[in-house]
mmCIF file of C-alpha atoms and ligand atoms in Angstrom:
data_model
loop_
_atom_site.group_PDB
_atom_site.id
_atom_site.type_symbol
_atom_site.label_atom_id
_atom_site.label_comp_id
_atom_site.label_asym_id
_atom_site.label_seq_id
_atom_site.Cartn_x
_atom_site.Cartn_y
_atom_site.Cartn_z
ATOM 1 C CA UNK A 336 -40.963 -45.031 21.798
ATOM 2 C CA UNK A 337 -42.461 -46.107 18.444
ATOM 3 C CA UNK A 338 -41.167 -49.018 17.058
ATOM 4 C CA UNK A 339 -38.076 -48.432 14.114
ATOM 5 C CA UNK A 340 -39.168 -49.670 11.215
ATOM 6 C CA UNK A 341 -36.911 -47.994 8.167
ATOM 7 C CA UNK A 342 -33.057 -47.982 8.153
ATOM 8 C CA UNK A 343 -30.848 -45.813 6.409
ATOM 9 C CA UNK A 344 -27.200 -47.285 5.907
ATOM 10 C CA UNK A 345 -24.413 -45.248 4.668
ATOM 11 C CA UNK A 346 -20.623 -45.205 4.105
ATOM 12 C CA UNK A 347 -18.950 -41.463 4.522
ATOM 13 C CA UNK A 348 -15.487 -40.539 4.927
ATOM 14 C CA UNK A 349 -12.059 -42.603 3.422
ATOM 15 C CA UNK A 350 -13.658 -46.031 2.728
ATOM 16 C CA UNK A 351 -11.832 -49.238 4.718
ATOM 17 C CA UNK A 352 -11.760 -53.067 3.605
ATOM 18 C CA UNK A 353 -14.708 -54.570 5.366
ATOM 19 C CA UNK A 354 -17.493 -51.610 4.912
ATOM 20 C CA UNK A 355 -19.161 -54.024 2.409
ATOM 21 C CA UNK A 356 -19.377 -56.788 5.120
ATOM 22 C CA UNK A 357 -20.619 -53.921 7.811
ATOM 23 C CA UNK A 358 -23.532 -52.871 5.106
ATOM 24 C CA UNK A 359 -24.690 -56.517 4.901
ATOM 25 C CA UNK A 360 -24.770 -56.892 8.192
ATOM 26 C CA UNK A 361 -27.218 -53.936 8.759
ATOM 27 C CA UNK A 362 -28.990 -55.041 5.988
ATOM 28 C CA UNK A 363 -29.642 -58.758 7.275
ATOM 29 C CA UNK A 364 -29.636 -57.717 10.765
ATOM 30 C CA UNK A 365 -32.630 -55.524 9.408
ATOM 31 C CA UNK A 366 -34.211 -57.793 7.994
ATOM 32 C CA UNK A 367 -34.071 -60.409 10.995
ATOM 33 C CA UNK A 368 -36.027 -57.607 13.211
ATOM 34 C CA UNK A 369 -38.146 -56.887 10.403
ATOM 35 C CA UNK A 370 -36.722 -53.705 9.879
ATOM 36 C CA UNK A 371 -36.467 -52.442 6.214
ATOM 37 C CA UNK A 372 -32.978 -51.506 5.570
ATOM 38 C CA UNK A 373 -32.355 -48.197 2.675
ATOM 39 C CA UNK A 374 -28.644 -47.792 1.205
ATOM 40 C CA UNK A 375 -27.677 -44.375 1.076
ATOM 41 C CA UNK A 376 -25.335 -43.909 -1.689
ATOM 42 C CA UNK A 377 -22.324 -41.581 -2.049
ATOM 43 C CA UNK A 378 -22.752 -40.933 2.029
ATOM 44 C CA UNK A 379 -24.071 -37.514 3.213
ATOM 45 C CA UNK A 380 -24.018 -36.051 -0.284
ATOM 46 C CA UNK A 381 -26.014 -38.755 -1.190
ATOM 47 C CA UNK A 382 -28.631 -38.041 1.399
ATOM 48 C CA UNK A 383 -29.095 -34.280 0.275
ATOM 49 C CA UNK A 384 -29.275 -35.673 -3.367
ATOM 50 C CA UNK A 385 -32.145 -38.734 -2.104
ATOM 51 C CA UNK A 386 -30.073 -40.688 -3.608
ATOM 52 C CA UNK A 387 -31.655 -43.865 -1.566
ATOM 53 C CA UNK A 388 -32.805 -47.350 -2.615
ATOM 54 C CA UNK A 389 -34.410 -49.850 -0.786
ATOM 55 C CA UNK A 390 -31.927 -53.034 -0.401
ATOM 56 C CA UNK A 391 -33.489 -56.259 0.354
ATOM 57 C CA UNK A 392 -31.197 -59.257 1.577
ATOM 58 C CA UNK A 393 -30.202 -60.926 -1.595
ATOM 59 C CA UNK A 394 -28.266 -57.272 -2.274
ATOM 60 C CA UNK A 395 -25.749 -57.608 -0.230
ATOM 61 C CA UNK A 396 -25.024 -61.127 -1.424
ATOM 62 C CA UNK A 397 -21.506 -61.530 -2.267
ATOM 63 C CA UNK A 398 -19.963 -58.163 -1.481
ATOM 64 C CA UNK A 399 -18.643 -59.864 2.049
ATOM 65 C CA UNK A 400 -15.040 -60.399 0.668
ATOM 66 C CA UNK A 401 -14.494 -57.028 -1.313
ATOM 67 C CA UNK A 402 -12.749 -54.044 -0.280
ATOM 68 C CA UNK A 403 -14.470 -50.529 -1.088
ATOM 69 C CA UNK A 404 -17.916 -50.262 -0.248
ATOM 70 C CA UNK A 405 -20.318 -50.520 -2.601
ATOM 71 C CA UNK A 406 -23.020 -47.911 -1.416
ATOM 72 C CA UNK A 407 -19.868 -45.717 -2.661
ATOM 73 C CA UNK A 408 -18.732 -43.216 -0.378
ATOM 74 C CA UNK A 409 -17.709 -39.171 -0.737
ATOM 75 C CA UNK A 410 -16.999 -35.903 2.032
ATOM 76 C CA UNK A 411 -19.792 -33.730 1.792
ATOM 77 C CA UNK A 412 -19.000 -29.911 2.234
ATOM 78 C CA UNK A 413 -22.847 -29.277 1.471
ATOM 79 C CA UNK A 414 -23.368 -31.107 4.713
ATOM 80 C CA UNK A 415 -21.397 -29.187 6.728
ATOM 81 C CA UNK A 416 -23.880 -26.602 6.273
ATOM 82 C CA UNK A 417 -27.749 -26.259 8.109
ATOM 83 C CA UNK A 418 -29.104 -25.651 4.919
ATOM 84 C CA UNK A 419 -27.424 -29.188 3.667
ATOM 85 C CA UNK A 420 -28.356 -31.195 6.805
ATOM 86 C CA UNK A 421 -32.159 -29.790 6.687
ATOM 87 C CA UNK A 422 -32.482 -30.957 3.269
ATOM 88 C CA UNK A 423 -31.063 -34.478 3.926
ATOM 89 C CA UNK A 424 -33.401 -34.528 6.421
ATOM 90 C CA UNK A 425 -36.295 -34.182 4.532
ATOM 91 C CA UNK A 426 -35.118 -36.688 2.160
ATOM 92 C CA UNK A 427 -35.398 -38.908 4.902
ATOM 93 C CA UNK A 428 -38.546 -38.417 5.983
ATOM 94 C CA UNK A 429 -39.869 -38.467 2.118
ATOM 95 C CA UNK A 430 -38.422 -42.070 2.494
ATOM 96 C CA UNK A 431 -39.786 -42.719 6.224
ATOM 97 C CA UNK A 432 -36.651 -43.465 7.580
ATOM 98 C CA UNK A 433 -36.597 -43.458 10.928
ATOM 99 C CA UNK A 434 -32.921 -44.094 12.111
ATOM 100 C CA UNK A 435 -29.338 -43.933 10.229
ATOM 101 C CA UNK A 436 -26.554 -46.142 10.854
ATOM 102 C CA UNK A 437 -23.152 -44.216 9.574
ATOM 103 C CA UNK A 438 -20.536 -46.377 8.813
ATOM 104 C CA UNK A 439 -16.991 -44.142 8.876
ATOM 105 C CA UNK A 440 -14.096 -42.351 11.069
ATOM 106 C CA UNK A 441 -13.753 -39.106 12.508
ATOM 107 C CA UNK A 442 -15.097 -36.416 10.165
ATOM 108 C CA UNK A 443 -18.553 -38.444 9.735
ATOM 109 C CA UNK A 444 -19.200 -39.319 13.518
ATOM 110 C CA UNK A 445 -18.858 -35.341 14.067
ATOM 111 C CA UNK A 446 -21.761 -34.652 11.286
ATOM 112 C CA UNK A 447 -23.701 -37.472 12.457
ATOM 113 C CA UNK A 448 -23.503 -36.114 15.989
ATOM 114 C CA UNK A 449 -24.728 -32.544 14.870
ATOM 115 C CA UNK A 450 -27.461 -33.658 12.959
ATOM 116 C CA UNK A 451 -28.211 -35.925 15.270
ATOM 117 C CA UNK A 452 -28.724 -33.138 18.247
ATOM 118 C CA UNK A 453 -31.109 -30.873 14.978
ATOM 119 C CA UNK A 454 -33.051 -33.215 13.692
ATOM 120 C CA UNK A 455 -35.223 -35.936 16.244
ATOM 121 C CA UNK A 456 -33.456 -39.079 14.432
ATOM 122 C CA UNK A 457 -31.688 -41.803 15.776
ATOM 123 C CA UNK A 458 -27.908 -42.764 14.512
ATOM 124 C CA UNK A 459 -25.653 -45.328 15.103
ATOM 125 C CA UNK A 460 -21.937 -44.721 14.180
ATOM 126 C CA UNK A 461 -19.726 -48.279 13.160
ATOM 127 C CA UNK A 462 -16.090 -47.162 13.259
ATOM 128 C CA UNK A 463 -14.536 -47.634 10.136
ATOM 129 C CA UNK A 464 -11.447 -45.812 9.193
ATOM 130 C CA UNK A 465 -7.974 -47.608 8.548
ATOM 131 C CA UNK A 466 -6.379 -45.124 10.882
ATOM 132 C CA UNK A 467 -7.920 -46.656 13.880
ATOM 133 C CA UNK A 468 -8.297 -43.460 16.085
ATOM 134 C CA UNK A 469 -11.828 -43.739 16.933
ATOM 135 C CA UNK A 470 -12.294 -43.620 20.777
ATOM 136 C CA UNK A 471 -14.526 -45.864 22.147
ATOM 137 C CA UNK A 472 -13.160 -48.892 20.194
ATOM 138 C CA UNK A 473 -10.355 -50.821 20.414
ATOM 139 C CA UNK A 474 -10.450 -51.692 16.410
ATOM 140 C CA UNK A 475 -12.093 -50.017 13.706
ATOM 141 C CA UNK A 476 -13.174 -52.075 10.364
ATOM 142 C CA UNK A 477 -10.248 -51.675 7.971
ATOM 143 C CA UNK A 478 -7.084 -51.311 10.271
ATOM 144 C CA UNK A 479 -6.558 -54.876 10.661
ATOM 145 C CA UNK A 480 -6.418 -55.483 6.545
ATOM 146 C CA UNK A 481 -4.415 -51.973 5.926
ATOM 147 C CA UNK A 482 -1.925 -53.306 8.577
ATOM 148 C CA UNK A 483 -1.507 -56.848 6.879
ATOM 149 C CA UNK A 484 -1.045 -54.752 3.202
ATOM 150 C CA UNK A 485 1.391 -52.337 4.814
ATOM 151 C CA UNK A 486 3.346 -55.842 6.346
ATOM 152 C CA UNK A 487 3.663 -57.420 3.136
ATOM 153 C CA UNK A 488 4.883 -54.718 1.083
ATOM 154 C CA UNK A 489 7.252 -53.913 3.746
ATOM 155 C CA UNK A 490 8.828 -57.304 3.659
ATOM 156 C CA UNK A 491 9.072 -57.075 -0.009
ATOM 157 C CA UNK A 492 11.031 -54.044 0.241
ATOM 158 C CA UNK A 493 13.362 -55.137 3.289
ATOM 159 C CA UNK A 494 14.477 -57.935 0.639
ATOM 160 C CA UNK A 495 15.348 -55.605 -1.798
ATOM 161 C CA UNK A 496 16.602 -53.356 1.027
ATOM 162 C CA UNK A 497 19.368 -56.187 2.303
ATOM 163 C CA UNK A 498 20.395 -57.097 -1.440
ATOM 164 C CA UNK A 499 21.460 -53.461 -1.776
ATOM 165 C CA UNK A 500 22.428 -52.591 0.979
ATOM 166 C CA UNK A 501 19.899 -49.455 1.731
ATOM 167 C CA UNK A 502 17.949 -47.382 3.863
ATOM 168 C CA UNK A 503 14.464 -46.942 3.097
ATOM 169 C CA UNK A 504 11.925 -44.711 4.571
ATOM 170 C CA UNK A 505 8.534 -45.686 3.882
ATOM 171 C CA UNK A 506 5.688 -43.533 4.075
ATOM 172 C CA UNK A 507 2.067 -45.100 5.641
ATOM 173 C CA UNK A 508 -1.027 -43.250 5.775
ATOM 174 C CA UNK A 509 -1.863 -41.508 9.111
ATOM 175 C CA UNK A 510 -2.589 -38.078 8.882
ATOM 176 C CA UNK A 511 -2.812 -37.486 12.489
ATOM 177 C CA UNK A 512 -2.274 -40.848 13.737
ATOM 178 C CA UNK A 513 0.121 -43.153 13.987
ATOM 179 C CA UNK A 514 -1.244 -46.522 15.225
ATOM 180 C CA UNK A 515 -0.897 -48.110 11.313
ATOM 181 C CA UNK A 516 2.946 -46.722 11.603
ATOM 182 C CA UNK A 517 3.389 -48.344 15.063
ATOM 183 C CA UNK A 518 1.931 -51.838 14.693
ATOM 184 C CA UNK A 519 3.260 -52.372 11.099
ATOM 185 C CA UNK A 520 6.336 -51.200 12.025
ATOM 186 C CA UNK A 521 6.883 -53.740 15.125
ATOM 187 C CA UNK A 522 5.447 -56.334 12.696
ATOM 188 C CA UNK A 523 8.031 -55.582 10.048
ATOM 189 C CA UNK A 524 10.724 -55.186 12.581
ATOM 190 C CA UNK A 525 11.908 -51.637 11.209
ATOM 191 C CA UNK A 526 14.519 -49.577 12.755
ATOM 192 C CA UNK A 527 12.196 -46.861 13.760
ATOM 193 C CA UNK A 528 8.775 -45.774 13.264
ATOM 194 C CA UNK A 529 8.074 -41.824 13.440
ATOM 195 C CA UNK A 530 4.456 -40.805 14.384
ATOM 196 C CA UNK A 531 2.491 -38.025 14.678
ATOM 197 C CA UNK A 532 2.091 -38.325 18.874
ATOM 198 C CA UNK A 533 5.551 -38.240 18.967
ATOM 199 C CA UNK A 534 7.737 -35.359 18.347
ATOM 200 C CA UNK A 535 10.743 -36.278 15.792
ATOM 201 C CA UNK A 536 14.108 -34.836 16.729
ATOM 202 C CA UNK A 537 16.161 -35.423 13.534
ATOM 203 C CA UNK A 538 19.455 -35.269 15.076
ATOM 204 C CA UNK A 539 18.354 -37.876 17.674
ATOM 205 C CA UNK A 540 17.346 -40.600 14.300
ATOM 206 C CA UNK A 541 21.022 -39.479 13.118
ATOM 207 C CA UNK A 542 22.799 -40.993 16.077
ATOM 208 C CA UNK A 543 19.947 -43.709 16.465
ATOM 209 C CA UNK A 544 21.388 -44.448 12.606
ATOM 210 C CA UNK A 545 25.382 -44.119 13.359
ATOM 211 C CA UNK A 546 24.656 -46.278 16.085
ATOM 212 C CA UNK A 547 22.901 -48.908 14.363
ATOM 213 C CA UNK A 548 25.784 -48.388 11.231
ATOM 214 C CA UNK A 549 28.354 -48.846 13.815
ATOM 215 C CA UNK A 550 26.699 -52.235 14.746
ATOM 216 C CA UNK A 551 27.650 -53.230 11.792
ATOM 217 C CA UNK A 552 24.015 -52.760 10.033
ATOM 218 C CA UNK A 553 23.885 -52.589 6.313
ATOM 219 C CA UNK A 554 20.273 -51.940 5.592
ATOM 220 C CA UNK A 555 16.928 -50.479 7.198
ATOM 221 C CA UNK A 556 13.527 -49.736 6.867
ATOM 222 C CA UNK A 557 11.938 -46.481 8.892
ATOM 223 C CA UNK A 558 8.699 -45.988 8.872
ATOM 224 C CA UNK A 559 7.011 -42.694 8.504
ATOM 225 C CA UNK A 560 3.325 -41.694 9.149
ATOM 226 C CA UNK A 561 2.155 -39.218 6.304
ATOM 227 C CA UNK A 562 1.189 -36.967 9.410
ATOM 228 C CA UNK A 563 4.752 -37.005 11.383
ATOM 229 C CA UNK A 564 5.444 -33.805 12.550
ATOM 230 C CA UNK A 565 8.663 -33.384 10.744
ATOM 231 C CA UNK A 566 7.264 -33.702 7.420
ATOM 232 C CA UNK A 567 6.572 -36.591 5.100
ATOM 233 C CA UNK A 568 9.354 -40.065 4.131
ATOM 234 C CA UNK A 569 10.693 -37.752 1.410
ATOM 235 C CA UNK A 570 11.523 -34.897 3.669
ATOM 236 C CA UNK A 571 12.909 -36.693 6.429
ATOM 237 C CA UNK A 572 15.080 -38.759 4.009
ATOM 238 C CA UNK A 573 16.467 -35.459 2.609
ATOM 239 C CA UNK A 574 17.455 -34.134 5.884
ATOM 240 C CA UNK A 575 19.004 -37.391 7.225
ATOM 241 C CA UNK A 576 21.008 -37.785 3.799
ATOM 242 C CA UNK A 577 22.418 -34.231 4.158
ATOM 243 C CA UNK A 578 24.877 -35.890 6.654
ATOM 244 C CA UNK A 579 24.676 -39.361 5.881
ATOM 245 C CA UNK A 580 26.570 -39.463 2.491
ATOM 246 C CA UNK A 581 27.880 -42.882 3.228
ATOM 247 C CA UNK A 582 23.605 -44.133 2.882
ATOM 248 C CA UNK A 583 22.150 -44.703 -0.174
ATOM 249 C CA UNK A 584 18.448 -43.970 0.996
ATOM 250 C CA UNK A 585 15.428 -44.734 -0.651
ATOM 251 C CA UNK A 586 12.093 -43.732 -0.381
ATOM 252 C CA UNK A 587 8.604 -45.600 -0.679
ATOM 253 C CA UNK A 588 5.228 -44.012 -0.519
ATOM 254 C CA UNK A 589 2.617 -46.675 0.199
ATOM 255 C CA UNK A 590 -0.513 -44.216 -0.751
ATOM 256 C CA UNK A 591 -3.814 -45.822 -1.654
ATOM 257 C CA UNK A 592 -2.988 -49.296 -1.697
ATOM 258 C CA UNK A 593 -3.103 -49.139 1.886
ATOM 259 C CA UNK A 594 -7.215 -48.566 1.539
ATOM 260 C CA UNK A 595 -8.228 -50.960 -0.674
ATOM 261 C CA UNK A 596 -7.960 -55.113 -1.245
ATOM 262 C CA UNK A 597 -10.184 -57.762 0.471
ATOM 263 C CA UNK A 598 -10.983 -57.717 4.151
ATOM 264 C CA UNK A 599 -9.195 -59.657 6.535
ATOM 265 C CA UNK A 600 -11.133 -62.512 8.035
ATOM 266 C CA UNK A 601 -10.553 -60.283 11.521
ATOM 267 C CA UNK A 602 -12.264 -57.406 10.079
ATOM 268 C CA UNK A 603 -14.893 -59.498 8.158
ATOM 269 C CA UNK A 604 -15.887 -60.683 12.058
ATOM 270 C CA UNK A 605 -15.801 -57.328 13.706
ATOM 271 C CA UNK A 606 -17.756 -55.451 10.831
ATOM 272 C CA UNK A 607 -20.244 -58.722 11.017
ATOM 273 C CA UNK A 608 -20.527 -58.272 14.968
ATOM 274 C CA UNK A 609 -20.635 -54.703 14.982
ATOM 275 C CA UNK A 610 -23.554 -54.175 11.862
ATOM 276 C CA UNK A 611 -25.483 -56.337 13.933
ATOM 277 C CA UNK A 612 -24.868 -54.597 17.224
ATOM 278 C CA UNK A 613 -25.515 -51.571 15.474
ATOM 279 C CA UNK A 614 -29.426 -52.177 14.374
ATOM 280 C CA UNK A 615 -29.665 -54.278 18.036
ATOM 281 C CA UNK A 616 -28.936 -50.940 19.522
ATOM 282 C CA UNK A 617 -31.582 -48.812 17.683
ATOM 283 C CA UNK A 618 -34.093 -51.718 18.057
ATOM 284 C CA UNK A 619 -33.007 -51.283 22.080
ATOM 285 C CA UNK A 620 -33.181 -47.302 21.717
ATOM 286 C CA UNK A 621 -30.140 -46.006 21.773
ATOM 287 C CA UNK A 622 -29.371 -43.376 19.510
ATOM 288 C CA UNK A 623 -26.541 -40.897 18.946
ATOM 289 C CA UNK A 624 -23.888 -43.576 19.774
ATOM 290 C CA UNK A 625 -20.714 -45.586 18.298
ATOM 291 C CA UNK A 626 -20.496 -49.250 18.450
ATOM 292 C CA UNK A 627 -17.326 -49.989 19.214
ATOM 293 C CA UNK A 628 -15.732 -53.810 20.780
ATOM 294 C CA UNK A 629 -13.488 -53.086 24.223
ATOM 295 C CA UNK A 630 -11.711 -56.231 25.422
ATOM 296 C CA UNK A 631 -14.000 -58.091 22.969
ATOM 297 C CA UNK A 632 -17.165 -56.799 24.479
ATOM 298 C CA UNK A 633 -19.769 -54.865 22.232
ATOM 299 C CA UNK A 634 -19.692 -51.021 24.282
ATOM 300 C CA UNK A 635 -21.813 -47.992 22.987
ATOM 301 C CA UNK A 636 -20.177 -44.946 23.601
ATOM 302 C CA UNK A 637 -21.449 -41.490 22.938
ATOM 303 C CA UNK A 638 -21.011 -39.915 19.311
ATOM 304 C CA UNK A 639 -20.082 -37.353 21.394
ATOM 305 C CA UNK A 640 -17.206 -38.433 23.105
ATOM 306 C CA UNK A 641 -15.586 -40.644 19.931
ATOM 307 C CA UNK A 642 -15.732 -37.873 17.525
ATOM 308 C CA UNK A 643 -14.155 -35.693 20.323
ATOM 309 C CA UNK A 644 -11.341 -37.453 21.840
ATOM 310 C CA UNK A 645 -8.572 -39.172 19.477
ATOM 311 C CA UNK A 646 -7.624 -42.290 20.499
ATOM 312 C CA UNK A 647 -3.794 -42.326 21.459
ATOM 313 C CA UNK A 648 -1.165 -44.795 20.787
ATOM 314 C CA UNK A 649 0.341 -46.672 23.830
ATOM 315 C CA UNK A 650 3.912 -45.434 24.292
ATOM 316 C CA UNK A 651 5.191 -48.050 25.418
ATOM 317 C CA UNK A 652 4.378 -49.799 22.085
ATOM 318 C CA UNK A 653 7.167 -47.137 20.785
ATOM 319 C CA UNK A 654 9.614 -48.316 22.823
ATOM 320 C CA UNK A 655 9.597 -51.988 21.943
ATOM 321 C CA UNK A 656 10.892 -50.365 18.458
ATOM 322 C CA UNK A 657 14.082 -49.232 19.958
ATOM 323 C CA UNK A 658 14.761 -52.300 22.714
ATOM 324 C CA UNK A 659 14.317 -54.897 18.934
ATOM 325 C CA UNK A 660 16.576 -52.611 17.559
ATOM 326 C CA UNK A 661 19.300 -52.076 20.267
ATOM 327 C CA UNK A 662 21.343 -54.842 18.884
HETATM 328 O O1 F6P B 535 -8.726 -43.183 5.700
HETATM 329 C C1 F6P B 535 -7.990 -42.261 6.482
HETATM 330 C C2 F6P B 535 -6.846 -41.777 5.672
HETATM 331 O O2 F6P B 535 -6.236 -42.920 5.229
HETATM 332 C C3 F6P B 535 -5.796 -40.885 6.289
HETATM 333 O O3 F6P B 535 -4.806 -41.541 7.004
HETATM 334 C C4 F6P B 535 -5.283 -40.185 5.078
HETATM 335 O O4 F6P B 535 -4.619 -39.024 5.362
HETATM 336 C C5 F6P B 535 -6.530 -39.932 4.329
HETATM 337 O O5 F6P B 535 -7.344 -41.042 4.576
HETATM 338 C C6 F6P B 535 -6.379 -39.685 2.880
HETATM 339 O O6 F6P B 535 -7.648 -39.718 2.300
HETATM 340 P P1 F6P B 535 -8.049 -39.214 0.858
HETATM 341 O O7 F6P B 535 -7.049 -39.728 -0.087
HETATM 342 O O8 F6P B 535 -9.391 -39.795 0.651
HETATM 343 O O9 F6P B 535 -8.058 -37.727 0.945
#
């Protein structure tokens, strides 16, 4: 096996707070094997546009602390394509890279993994996505901050919640998961949390309501994954108010605040210890795998399998929801 010599970093997919402290970790990890580490900007799109500069340690001084990612990040449709993946190709072999670390969730671990099996290059996936779904990891870079942002504004709102006495539903980002829904919503103590694992029977949350109202409860906060089956916060709030005339409901959508701000310390330590995992690995061979920290260990697992398989919520975790809330 010859000896890797040129890294290309990238960011692809929704960017999560800590990709900036993943990137300098490649980058000085590089640099400690010798390795020459090359930012890809814009992700995939920016690899079919050679869009590629060299970035020496002093770069990524500084960018530990901020949210984003600096090497930018976009979804490439162009990659999707043969045609698209050949041409990044090339551009890395113009630039004689000889492995690619891919920082991102779902979407980019499944291009990675194609072009991967076409082209004879090594790649490394670091999960980061704020949805945390990535199999083969028990965090991804990102949730940990997004879950801290969704806590706080949550709290604000309960306030404002209990002097009016009101239900809110609160939308969180998830489109097909709902671990950010679950975790915040144990963490913000909130009446009930509707995912996308889960189907939502409307007329069940209407008694689970009367109940709670008949307890003598004058305020609430549900929280809603953007993916729930039964539709978004604003939907669901519609159809509970229909029969609830007696609530004055509210509704909250979180959005994009939810992707951005500065890293947790947590996820500045995982994206520091998985970076550096990351260029171990292709400096130990391994190629076509996701770094990802089980139980606190460092564990490789096929791109394979973690682009495949969703990671899925504990259920039990639901029911902690209802057993806080029984009272
Ligand atoms: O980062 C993942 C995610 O937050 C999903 O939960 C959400 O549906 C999606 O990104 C929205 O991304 P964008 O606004 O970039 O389309």
């Amino acid at each position: 096996m010859e000896k890797i010599k040129k890294i290309g970093v990238l960011t692809s997919g929704g960017d999560s707070p800590g990709m900036n402290a993943a990137i300098r970790a490649v980058v000085r990890a590089g640099a400690y094997h010798n390795i020459e580490v090359f930012g890809i900007y814009q992700g995939y799109k920016g690899m079919i546009e050679n869009n590629i500069k060299l970035l020496s340690p002093r770069d990524v001084s500084n960018v530990l602390h901020r949210g984003g990612t600096f090497l930018k990040t976009a979804r490439s449709e162009e990659f999707k394509t043969q045609e698209g993946r050949k041409i990044a190709y090339e551009n890395l072999r113009k630039n004689e890279i000889d492995a690619v670390v891919i920082i991102g969730g779902d979407g980019s671990f499944k291009g990675a993994n194609q072009f991967s099996k076409e082209f004879a290059i090594p790649v490394i996936g670091i999960p980061g996505t704020i949805d945390n779904d990535m199999y083969g990891t028990d965090y991804c870079i990102g949730y940990d901050t997004a879950l801290n942002t969704v806590v706080e504004a949550v709290d604000k709102i309960r306030d404002t919640a209990g002097a009016h006495d009101r239900l809110f539903f609160v939308e969180v980002m998830g489109r097909d998961s709902g671990f950010l829904a679950l975790r915040s919503g144990i963490a913000s103590g909130a009446e009930a949390v509707l995912i996308p694992e889960k189907e939502t029977i409307i007329d069940d949350l209407k008694k689970y309501l009367a109940n709670g109202y008949n307890k003598k409860k004058s305020s609430g906060i549900i929280i809603v994954a953007e993916g729930d089956d039964a539709g978004g916060a604003y939907k669901i709030a519609d159809l509970v108010k229909k029969d609830f005339t007696n609530y004055d409901i509210r509704v909250t959508v979180l959005g994009h605040i939810q992707r951005g701000g500065s890293p947790s310390a947590f996820d500045r330590n995982i994206a520091s210890q998985m970076g550096i995992n990351a260029v171990q690995g292709l400096v130990d061979g391994k190629s076509n795998v996701m770094v990802g920290l089980i139980n606190r260990n460092i564990v490789y697992t096929p791109l394979e399998q973690s682009a495949k398989h969703n990671k899925r919520v504990n259920p039990t975790l639901l029911s902690t929801i209802d057993i806080l809330n029984s009272y």
